[in-house]
C-alpha cells in the first residue's frame, strides 16, 4: 500500500460554500477549496446524492472547476424539474481520508405575476386621510413595495406619506395627491406592477366672494354676487334669511 511520507497530510476544507439565492437562467458558483497532500479530489453532493458534472458528462450544465468550485452555466428551474435547488456539500478526498464542507443551500429566486391584492379606487375630501392597499405577488426573496403616481415614484420624504407592508397612507390629502397610483413589487428577479387605482381628492365648497348687504328704494332692482369653488363644482341655491 501507500507508504506514509512525512509531508503527506489528509484533506482539509479551506473555503466553504455559502448559501445562494439566484435567478433562473443565470450562472452561479458554489465555492469550495481544499488543501491536502497528495492534492485531494473534490466531489459535490446535493441532498445526499452525488452531483453529475462535465467530468461525467461533457453536456452537463454543471462544471467542476480546477479549484474545486461548482459552476452552473445557467440555473435550471421549471414547473416539473428543479434539478439545481437543494442543499450542497463538497467532499475532498485523498488516500489519508476525506473532509466535508459545511452545507450550502442553493435557492432559485421567484416573483409571481399575480398581486394577492390590487389597490382599488379611493375618493376622499381635502384634509382627510387616504389609504391605498396592495399585497404583492408571492416571491423569494420577499419583494419590496414602492408606489408610483402618474408614472413617477412617490416621494416618501413627504412626512404625510407612510408606506408600511404594502399599505400607502397619506395623512392629510391635498388636491395634488390626486392621480393614478400603481404598486410596484421588486426583488432580484425583476419587478411587477399592480393594476391602476385612482385617488380622487374632492374639495368642500368654499365662498370666494360672499354677497354683501344692499340698501335700496322700493321697486329698484338689485344684484347679489356670490362666487364659490369646490370639486365637484358646487351648485348654488339662494334662500331668503
XYZ file of N, CA and C in Angstrom:
723
model
N 0.838 -1.193 0.000
C 0.000 0.000 0.000
C 0.870 1.238 0.000
N 0.231 2.392 0.142
C 0.951 3.672 0.136
C 1.768 3.793 1.413
N 3.034 4.208 1.260
C 3.842 4.479 2.455
C 3.600 5.915 2.877
N 3.304 6.129 4.164
C 3.006 7.473 4.660
C 4.301 8.271 4.662
N 4.396 9.225 3.732
C 5.582 10.073 3.699
C 5.362 11.231 4.667
N 6.453 11.780 5.183
C 6.391 12.808 6.225
C 5.512 13.988 5.813
N 5.637 14.368 4.512
C 4.965 15.612 4.094
C 3.501 15.398 3.693
N 3.040 14.169 3.573
C 1.638 13.944 3.191
C 0.709 14.281 4.353
N -0.480 14.869 4.003
C -1.472 15.134 5.062
C -2.881 15.020 4.489
N -3.831 14.694 5.357
C -5.202 14.488 4.861
C -5.845 15.811 4.436
N -6.935 15.719 3.665
C -7.573 16.942 3.168
C -8.164 17.783 4.301
N -8.189 19.086 4.066
C -8.993 19.979 4.910
C -9.607 21.037 3.994
N -10.816 21.439 4.338
C -11.532 22.449 3.538
C -11.073 23.829 4.010
N -10.564 24.643 3.093
C -10.109 25.989 3.477
C -11.077 27.079 3.001
N -11.962 26.733 2.060
C -13.036 27.673 1.689
C -14.323 26.882 1.545
N -15.305 27.258 2.372
C -16.591 26.554 2.366
C -17.573 27.273 1.440
N -18.525 26.535 0.850
C -19.554 27.194 0.031
C -20.519 28.001 0.905
N -21.100 29.052 0.313
C -22.082 29.902 1.012
C -23.456 29.710 0.388
N -24.497 29.956 1.199
C -25.873 29.889 0.685
C -26.044 30.868 -0.478
N -26.810 30.442 -1.485
C -27.037 31.284 -2.667
C -28.525 31.386 -2.958
N -28.934 32.581 -3.368
C -30.256 32.744 -3.994
C -29.975 33.313 -5.379
N -30.401 32.605 -6.409
C -30.069 33.015 -7.778
C -31.310 33.005 -8.657
N -31.250 33.795 -9.732
C -32.366 33.851 -10.679
C -32.254 32.707 -11.681
N -33.412 32.200 -12.074
C -33.482 31.141 -13.084
C -32.780 31.604 -14.362
N -31.992 30.704 -14.963
C -31.332 31.034 -16.227
C -30.018 31.771 -16.075
N -29.692 32.189 -14.838
C -28.438 32.910 -14.594
C -27.340 31.928 -14.189
N -26.054 32.314 -14.398
C -24.968 31.467 -13.904
C -24.808 31.591 -12.391
N -24.145 30.622 -11.780
C -23.923 30.655 -10.324
C -22.701 29.810 -9.993
N -22.066 30.137 -8.874
C -20.898 29.371 -8.421
C -21.023 29.044 -6.944
N -20.840 27.769 -6.608
C -20.685 27.353 -5.210
C -19.191 27.115 -4.987
N -18.599 27.910 -4.112
C -17.148 27.827 -3.909
C -16.772 26.669 -2.992
N -15.622 26.074 -3.276
C -15.038 25.082 -2.369
C -13.557 24.992 -2.701
N -12.756 25.051 -1.647
C -11.309 24.933 -1.851
C -10.772 24.024 -0.760
N -9.959 23.055 -1.158
C -9.417 22.090 -0.191
C -7.901 22.029 -0.318
N -7.261 21.744 0.812
C -5.816 21.504 0.815
C -5.567 20.061 1.233
N -4.435 19.541 0.838
C -4.039 18.193 1.238
C -2.865 17.757 0.386
N -2.174 16.715 0.830
C -1.111 16.153 0.007
C -1.209 14.643 0.109
N -1.344 13.923 -0.994
C -1.463 14.469 -2.353
C -2.722 15.346 -2.501
N -2.703 16.196 -3.565
C -3.834 17.109 -3.811
C -5.128 16.304 -3.837
N -6.100 16.702 -3.004
C -7.333 15.900 -2.937
C -8.207 16.055 -4.180
N -8.968 15.004 -4.457
C -10.024 15.117 -5.473
C -11.260 15.687 -4.778
N -12.066 16.432 -5.538
C -13.269 17.050 -4.962
C -14.494 16.530 -5.696
N -15.493 16.165 -4.929
C -16.802 15.815 -5.495
C -17.864 16.603 -4.741
N -18.991 16.794 -5.403
C -20.114 17.518 -4.785
C -21.303 16.584 -4.592
N -22.042 16.819 -3.537
C -23.267 16.057 -3.257
C -24.406 17.043 -3.013
N -25.565 16.725 -3.599
C -26.774 17.538 -3.382
C -27.828 16.659 -2.737
N -28.328 17.117 -1.598
C -29.347 16.350 -0.865
C -28.913 14.879 -0.728
N -27.601 14.674 -0.497
C -27.081 13.327 -0.250
C -26.678 12.549 -1.484
N -26.989 13.070 -2.688
C -26.645 12.335 -3.919
C -25.518 13.034 -4.661
N -24.636 12.229 -5.237
C -23.502 12.802 -5.959
C -23.988 13.627 -7.155
N -23.357 14.790 -7.339
C -23.752 15.705 -8.427
C -22.981 15.341 -9.695
N -23.721 15.188 -10.793
C -23.076 14.928 -12.085
C -22.562 16.252 -12.652
N -21.299 16.271 -13.079
C -20.720 17.491 -13.662
C -20.199 17.189 -15.062
N -19.545 18.176 -15.674
C -18.984 17.997 -17.020
C -17.896 16.918 -17.047
N -17.349 16.574 -15.866
C -16.336 15.497 -15.841
C -16.996 14.144 -16.141
N -18.281 14.027 -15.773
C -19.018 12.775 -16.038
C -19.689 12.826 -17.401
N -20.195 14.005 -17.744
C -20.982 14.159 -18.964
C -20.654 15.532 -19.559
N -19.939 15.555 -20.697
C -19.500 16.836 -21.272
C -20.656 17.799 -21.566
N -21.890 17.270 -21.659
C -23.037 18.137 -21.972
C -23.690 18.704 -20.711
N -23.151 18.378 -19.549
C -23.752 18.853 -18.291
C -23.651 20.376 -18.191
N -24.671 20.991 -17.553
C -24.624 22.453 -17.341
C -23.875 22.803 -16.056
N -23.350 21.758 -15.375
C -22.564 21.990 -14.154
C -21.106 21.642 -14.436
N -20.211 22.545 -14.060
C -18.785 22.325 -14.319
C -18.022 22.291 -13.004
N -17.149 21.290 -12.874
C -16.267 21.229 -11.711
C -14.993 21.989 -12.075
N -14.770 23.124 -11.424
C -13.610 23.962 -11.745
C -12.349 23.370 -11.111
N -11.164 23.722 -11.652
C -9.911 23.185 -11.095
C -9.763 23.468 -9.596
N -10.307 24.590 -9.141
C -10.212 24.951 -7.713
C -11.034 24.020 -6.824
N -12.016 23.324 -7.440
C -12.940 22.506 -6.653
C -14.329 23.113 -6.574
N -14.459 24.383 -7.039
C -15.774 25.035 -7.017
C -16.692 24.418 -8.065
N -17.999 24.538 -7.809
C -19.012 24.012 -8.731
C -19.651 25.195 -9.448
N -19.511 25.233 -10.782
C -20.018 26.351 -11.580
C -21.218 25.888 -12.401
N -22.317 26.634 -12.313
C -23.526 26.354 -13.098
C -23.548 27.336 -14.268
N -23.573 26.820 -15.493
C -23.656 27.699 -16.672
C -24.940 28.519 -16.627
N -26.018 27.869 -16.214
C -27.302 28.570 -16.024
C -28.126 27.704 -15.085
N -28.855 28.369 -14.209
C -29.678 27.643 -13.235
C -30.963 27.184 -13.917
N -31.236 25.890 -13.814
C -32.445 25.318 -14.434
C -33.523 25.182 -13.365
N -34.700 25.696 -13.691
C -35.789 25.669 -12.700
C -37.109 25.763 -13.454
N -37.830 24.653 -13.491
C -39.112 24.647 -14.197
C -40.219 24.205 -13.265
N -41.430 24.138 -13.808
C -42.576 23.675 -13.004
C -42.327 22.258 -12.497
N -41.878 21.397 -13.426
C -41.734 19.977 -13.075
C -40.316 19.632 -12.631
N -39.341 20.308 -13.205
C -37.949 19.912 -12.961
C -37.187 21.038 -12.262
N -36.663 20.713 -11.082
C -35.873 21.689 -10.316
C -34.548 21.035 -9.922
N -33.710 20.711 -10.941
C -32.524 19.896 -10.645
C -31.463 20.615 -9.814
N -31.503 21.939 -9.751
C -30.408 22.671 -9.094
C -30.738 23.134 -7.677
N -32.029 23.210 -7.342
C -32.438 23.566 -5.970
C -31.965 22.503 -4.992
N -31.421 22.907 -3.869
C -31.110 21.889 -2.866
C -29.997 22.301 -1.928
N -29.566 21.332 -1.130
C -28.527 21.544 -0.124
C -27.256 20.807 -0.572
N -26.167 21.563 -0.708
C -24.926 21.030 -1.287
C -23.806 20.917 -0.250
N -22.951 19.898 -0.420
C -21.655 19.848 0.285
C -20.592 19.446 -0.733
N -19.359 19.907 -0.488
C -18.251 19.360 -1.286
C -17.440 18.429 -0.388
N -16.924 17.385 -0.997
C -16.146 16.376 -0.262
C -14.775 16.268 -0.931
N -13.721 16.470 -0.137
C -12.345 16.369 -0.650
C -11.724 15.077 -0.117
N -11.069 14.315 -1.014
C -10.510 13.014 -0.608
C -9.071 12.857 -1.100
N -8.255 12.256 -0.268
C -7.008 11.637 -0.738
C -6.813 10.335 0.044
N -5.668 9.670 -0.129
C -5.538 8.325 0.472
C -5.520 8.365 2.001
N -5.367 9.579 2.582
C -5.340 9.685 4.047
C -6.717 9.953 4.656
N -7.701 10.201 3.798
C -9.035 10.426 4.369
C -9.843 11.430 3.560
N -10.872 11.962 4.186
C -11.735 12.914 3.482
C -12.150 14.043 4.415
N -12.540 15.175 3.798
C -13.070 16.322 4.548
C -14.353 16.759 3.865
N -15.346 17.105 4.680
C -16.659 17.510 4.149
C -16.909 18.961 4.534
N -17.359 19.744 3.554
C -17.625 21.174 3.808
C -18.919 21.355 4.595
N -19.159 22.601 5.008
C -20.475 22.964 5.549
C -21.525 22.798 4.460
N -22.776 22.652 4.880
C -23.894 22.658 3.928
C -24.083 24.057 3.357
N -24.447 24.133 2.074
C -24.835 25.415 1.472
C -26.103 25.181 0.667
N -27.103 26.029 0.877
C -28.349 25.857 0.115
C -28.286 26.713 -1.146
N -28.803 26.162 -2.233
C -28.978 26.929 -3.463
C -30.480 27.034 -3.692
N -30.976 28.268 -3.657
C -32.411 28.502 -3.846
C -32.602 29.382 -5.070
N -33.676 29.117 -5.796
C -33.964 29.888 -7.004
C -34.949 30.997 -6.658
N -34.568 32.222 -7.023
C -35.434 33.379 -6.763
C -36.659 33.302 -7.666
N -37.806 33.679 -7.098
C -39.034 33.714 -7.905
C -39.801 34.995 -7.599
N -40.584 35.420 -8.565
C -41.524 36.526 -8.361
C -42.722 36.239 -9.251
N -43.825 35.864 -8.628
C -45.022 35.522 -9.398
C -45.604 36.779 -10.052
N -46.588 36.574 -10.921
C -47.170 37.706 -11.654
C -48.356 38.329 -10.932
N -49.135 37.496 -10.237
C -50.428 37.971 -9.728
C -50.300 38.604 -8.354
N -50.754 39.852 -8.258
C -50.819 40.512 -6.952
C -51.902 39.839 -6.112
N -51.585 39.602 -4.831
C -52.580 38.991 -3.950
C -53.699 39.982 -3.662
N -53.373 41.282 -3.695
C -54.410 42.313 -3.567
C -53.986 43.508 -4.411
N -54.843 43.896 -5.357
C -54.599 45.096 -6.152
C -55.233 46.296 -5.457
N -54.628 47.489 -5.576
C -55.263 48.671 -4.985
C -56.566 49.007 -5.718
N -57.506 49.611 -5.000
C -58.786 49.999 -5.620
C -58.966 51.518 -5.511
N -59.857 52.051 -6.366
C -60.096 53.500 -6.400
C -60.554 54.012 -5.039
N -60.076 55.207 -4.692
C -60.411 55.823 -3.403
C -60.802 57.273 -3.655
N -61.813 57.729 -2.894
C -62.261 59.118 -3.004
C -62.282 59.724 -1.608
N -61.568 60.829 -1.418
C -61.539 61.497 -0.105
C -61.689 63.001 -0.307
N -61.989 63.700 0.784
C -62.041 65.166 0.747
C -60.675 65.715 1.151
N -60.373 66.921 0.706
C -59.126 67.593 1.107
C -59.023 67.573 2.630
N -57.814 67.231 3.131
C -57.595 67.227 4.580
C -57.864 65.889 5.239
N -58.582 65.012 4.537
C -58.860 63.685 5.108
C -57.691 62.741 4.824
N -57.578 61.637 5.609
C -56.555 60.635 5.280
C -56.997 59.785 4.085
N -56.019 59.349 3.286
C -56.297 58.449 2.158
C -55.432 57.202 2.335
N -56.034 56.032 2.126
C -55.295 54.769 2.276
C -55.490 53.922 1.017
N -54.368 53.496 0.415
C -54.396 52.566 -0.717
C -53.678 51.295 -0.268
N -54.296 50.139 -0.544
C -53.716 48.873 -0.067
C -53.314 47.982 -1.231
N -52.207 47.254 -1.007
C -51.672 46.385 -2.049
C -50.970 45.224 -1.365
N -51.204 44.013 -1.864
C -50.428 42.860 -1.383
C -49.695 42.283 -2.577
N -48.352 42.259 -2.503
C -47.566 41.891 -3.681
C -47.725 40.422 -4.045
N -47.247 40.047 -5.246
C -47.232 38.628 -5.601
C -46.298 37.875 -4.654
N -46.485 36.569 -4.588
C -45.548 35.772 -3.793
C -44.184 35.815 -4.474
N -43.137 35.851 -3.645
C -41.790 35.914 -4.211
C -40.754 35.468 -3.201
N -39.592 35.094 -3.727
C -38.451 34.729 -2.876
C -37.205 35.273 -3.555
N -36.445 36.176 -2.923
C -36.705 36.791 -1.615
C -38.008 37.611 -1.626
N -38.551 37.856 -0.419
C -39.795 38.620 -0.269
C -39.658 39.961 -0.999
N -40.582 40.268 -1.948
C -40.430 41.519 -2.705
C -40.642 42.763 -1.840
N -39.925 43.831 -2.189
C -40.162 45.124 -1.532
C -41.230 45.869 -2.332
N -41.895 46.824 -1.663
C -43.025 47.531 -2.269
C -42.697 49.012 -2.397
N -42.992 49.573 -3.571
C -42.948 51.029 -3.723
C -44.204 51.438 -4.497
N -44.452 52.738 -4.554
C -45.651 53.241 -5.232
C -45.272 54.292 -6.266
N -46.047 54.333 -7.354
C -45.882 55.389 -8.362
C -47.206 56.115 -8.540
N -47.102 57.433 -8.722
C -48.295 58.222 -9.054
C -48.078 58.841 -10.424
N -49.022 58.595 -11.337
C -48.934 59.121 -12.706
C -47.558 58.839 -13.314
N -47.036 57.630 -13.030
C -45.787 57.192 -13.656
C -44.513 57.575 -12.934
N -44.603 58.424 -11.893
C -43.384 58.842 -11.172
C -43.356 58.217 -9.786
N -42.142 57.883 -9.322
C -42.004 57.314 -7.975
C -42.476 58.308 -6.932
N -43.163 57.785 -5.929
C -43.704 58.636 -4.871
C -42.575 59.099 -3.962
N -42.620 60.359 -3.574
C -41.590 60.915 -2.689
C -41.936 60.570 -1.248
N -41.237 59.537 -0.711
C -41.576 59.124 0.658
C -40.878 60.000 1.706
N -40.202 61.074 1.251
C -39.645 62.026 2.228
C -40.738 62.971 2.732
N -41.853 63.010 2.003
C -43.012 63.804 2.452
C -43.547 63.171 3.733
N -43.522 63.937 4.839
C -43.890 63.317 6.131
C -45.370 62.953 6.208
N -46.171 63.410 5.242
C -47.585 63.000 5.233
C -47.739 61.567 4.723
N -46.695 61.061 4.066
C -46.799 59.765 3.377
C -46.068 58.671 4.157
N -46.779 57.565 4.414
C -46.163 56.399 5.060
C -46.447 55.175 4.196
N -45.400 54.365 3.965
C -45.591 53.095 3.245
C -45.200 51.986 4.211
N -46.186 51.175 4.578
C -45.907 50.101 5.530
C -46.583 48.818 5.067
N -45.778 47.777 4.912
C -46.233 46.445 4.470
C -47.326 46.526 3.395
N -46.987 47.248 2.328
C -47.877 47.298 1.165
C -48.960 48.351 1.231
N -49.113 48.999 2.399
C -50.186 49.986 2.566
C -49.611 51.392 2.399
N -50.256 52.195 1.555
C -49.853 53.596 1.362
C -50.836 54.476 2.117
N -50.298 55.265 3.061
C -51.162 56.142 3.861
C -50.747 57.595 3.654
N -51.707 58.423 3.282
C -51.479 59.874 3.149
C -52.333 60.528 4.229
N -51.678 61.191 5.194
C -52.430 61.625 6.386
C -53.348 62.805 6.113
N -52.979 63.667 5.184
C -53.701 64.933 5.049
C -53.777 65.237 3.560
N -54.772 64.650 2.896
C -54.810 64.676 1.429
C -54.916 66.101 0.890
N -54.177 66.335 -0.190
C -54.229 67.622 -0.896
C -54.710 67.363 -2.317
N -55.100 68.447 -2.994
C -55.566 68.311 -4.379
C -54.503 67.633 -5.246
N -53.221 68.016 -5.020
C -52.184 67.478 -5.916
C -51.797 66.032 -5.589
N -52.440 65.426 -4.578
C -52.248 63.984 -4.341
C -53.099 63.146 -5.295
N -54.081 63.792 -5.926
C -54.983 63.050 -6.823
C -54.189 62.509 -8.018
N -54.585 61.352 -8.512
C -53.928 60.791 -9.693
C -54.086 59.287 -9.761
N -53.370 58.704 -10.714
C -53.425 57.251 -10.918
C -52.230 56.616 -10.206
N -52.516 55.688 -9.294
C -51.483 55.051 -8.475
C -51.299 53.596 -8.876
N -50.029 53.156 -8.914
C -49.764 51.718 -9.021
C -48.762 51.332 -7.943
N -48.875 50.057 -7.557
C -47.998 49.478 -6.548
C -46.969 48.641 -7.321
N -45.693 48.746 -6.959
C -44.619 48.045 -7.669
C -43.907 47.094 -6.703
N -43.874 45.812 -7.055
C -43.182 44.801 -6.238
C -41.855 44.463 -6.917
N -40.766 44.469 -6.137
C -39.424 44.279 -6.710
C -38.610 43.277 -5.891
N -37.968 42.339 -6.562
C -36.870 41.576 -5.951
C -35.840 41.306 -7.043
N -34.870 40.422 -6.784
C -33.770 40.245 -7.734
C -34.230 39.695 -9.084
N -35.429 39.109 -9.147
C -35.947 38.595 -10.423
C -36.335 39.752 -11.337
N -36.859 40.835 -10.736
C -37.338 41.968 -11.525
C -38.443 42.688 -10.784
N -39.368 43.297 -11.550
C -40.471 43.994 -10.888
C -41.800 43.650 -11.537
N -42.849 43.782 -10.755
C -44.218 43.568 -11.230
C -45.033 44.797 -10.853
N -45.946 45.195 -11.753
C -46.799 46.358 -11.486
C -48.229 45.901 -11.259
N -48.868 46.520 -10.263
C -50.267 46.189 -9.959
C -51.187 46.850 -10.980
N -52.479 46.569 -10.844
C -53.473 47.334 -11.595
C -53.474 48.772 -11.070
N -54.042 49.677 -11.872
C -54.056 51.104 -11.507
C -55.256 51.421 -10.624
N -55.019 52.259 -9.613
C -56.122 52.748 -8.768
C -56.116 54.272 -8.831
N -57.296 54.850 -8.900
C -57.420 56.314 -8.995
C -57.722 56.882 -7.616
N -56.917 57.871 -7.213
C -57.226 58.617 -5.984
C -57.842 59.944 -6.400
N -59.077 60.162 -5.959
C -59.775 61.421 -6.232
C -59.831 62.210 -4.938
N -59.407 63.469 -5.001
C -59.439 64.324 -3.809
C -60.447 65.441 -4.068
N -61.556 65.380 -3.342
C -62.636 66.359 -3.522
C -62.404 67.556 -2.609
N -62.919 68.695 -3.057
C -62.747 69.926 -2.292
C -64.118 70.369 -1.808
N -64.249 70.577 -0.496
C -65.526 71.053 0.033
C -65.827 72.442 -0.532
N -67.127 72.776 -0.695
C -67.451 74.112 -1.216
C -66.970 75.208 -0.260
N -66.358 76.240 -0.831
C -65.990 77.428 -0.028
C -66.422 78.669 -0.801
N -66.670 79.730 -0.051
C -67.047 81.002 -0.676
C -65.790 81.774 -1.039
N -65.687 82.131 -2.313
C -64.606 83.019 -2.748
C -65.084 84.461 -2.537
N -66.381 84.684 -2.829
C -66.970 86.016 -2.615
C -68.381 85.815 -2.095
N -68.636 86.405 -0.922
C -69.976 86.303 -0.344
C -70.795 87.522 -0.761
N -72.133 87.359 -0.817
C -72.976 88.534 -1.137
C -72.915 89.546 0.010
N -72.971 90.805 -0.335
C -72.947 91.830 0.722
C -74.304 92.533 0.778
N -74.562 93.136 1.930
C -75.871 93.792 2.151
C -76.001 95.035 1.266
N -77.223 95.260 0.823
C -77.506 96.415 -0.054
C -78.731 97.140 0.504
N -78.673 98.490 0.489
C -79.858 99.296 0.861
C -80.356 99.967 -0.409
N -81.658 99.816 -0.696
C -82.171 100.436 -1.916
C -83.645 100.787 -1.738
N -84.136 101.591 -2.673
C -85.535 102.035 -2.632
C -86.437 100.916 -3.148
N -87.701 100.996 -2.747
C -88.696 100.024 -3.220
C -88.758 100.054 -4.740
N -88.989 98.894 -5.297
C -89.124 98.706 -6.748
C -87.807 98.844 -7.523
N -86.695 99.111 -6.838
C -85.406 99.111 -7.556
C -84.941 97.656 -7.718
N -84.258 97.386 -8.823
C -83.730 96.016 -8.983
C -82.355 95.919 -8.304
N -82.005 94.693 -7.928
C -80.755 94.501 -7.189
C -80.074 93.215 -7.668
N -78.748 93.217 -7.626
C -77.973 92.007 -7.945
C -77.099 91.657 -6.758
N -77.179 90.402 -6.338
C -76.256 89.918 -5.305
C -75.192 89.048 -5.991
N -73.934 89.233 -5.603
C -72.844 88.439 -6.198
C -72.350 87.395 -5.200
N -72.214 86.180 -5.708
C -71.729 85.091 -4.853
C -70.832 84.212 -5.726
N -69.587 83.998 -5.282
C -68.663 83.139 -6.039
C -68.213 81.999 -5.116
N -68.363 80.762 -5.598
C -67.969 79.608 -4.783
C -66.985 78.740 -5.571
N -66.207 77.949 -4.821
C -65.346 76.968 -5.502
C -65.427 75.639 -4.774
N -65.064 74.597 -5.472
C -65.091 73.249 -4.906
C -64.972 72.247 -6.035
N -64.741 71.002 -5.662
C -64.648 69.936 -6.655
C -65.377 68.726 -6.076
N -66.441 68.254 -6.723
C -67.031 68.758 -7.967
C -67.601 70.172 -7.795
N -67.824 70.866 -8.935
C -68.306 72.257 -8.890
C -69.623 72.296 -8.121
N -69.678 73.148 -7.051
C -70.898 73.165 -6.232
C -72.077 73.788 -6.980
N -73.288 73.329 -6.641
C -74.492 74.023 -7.115
C -74.832 75.081 -6.064
N -75.342 76.195 -6.522
C -75.644 77.313 -5.611
C -77.155 77.502 -5.561
N -77.683 77.557 -4.350
C -79.104 77.884 -4.172
C -79.191 79.136 -3.303
N -80.205 79.937 -3.558
C -80.401 81.162 -2.761
C -81.578 80.959 -1.826
N -81.421 81.469 -0.607
C -82.522 81.440 0.355
C -82.645 82.818 0.966
N -83.879 83.197 1.254
C -84.088 84.484 1.938
C -83.998 84.221 3.434
N -83.115 84.945 4.094
C -82.918 84.710 5.527
C -84.108 85.224 6.319
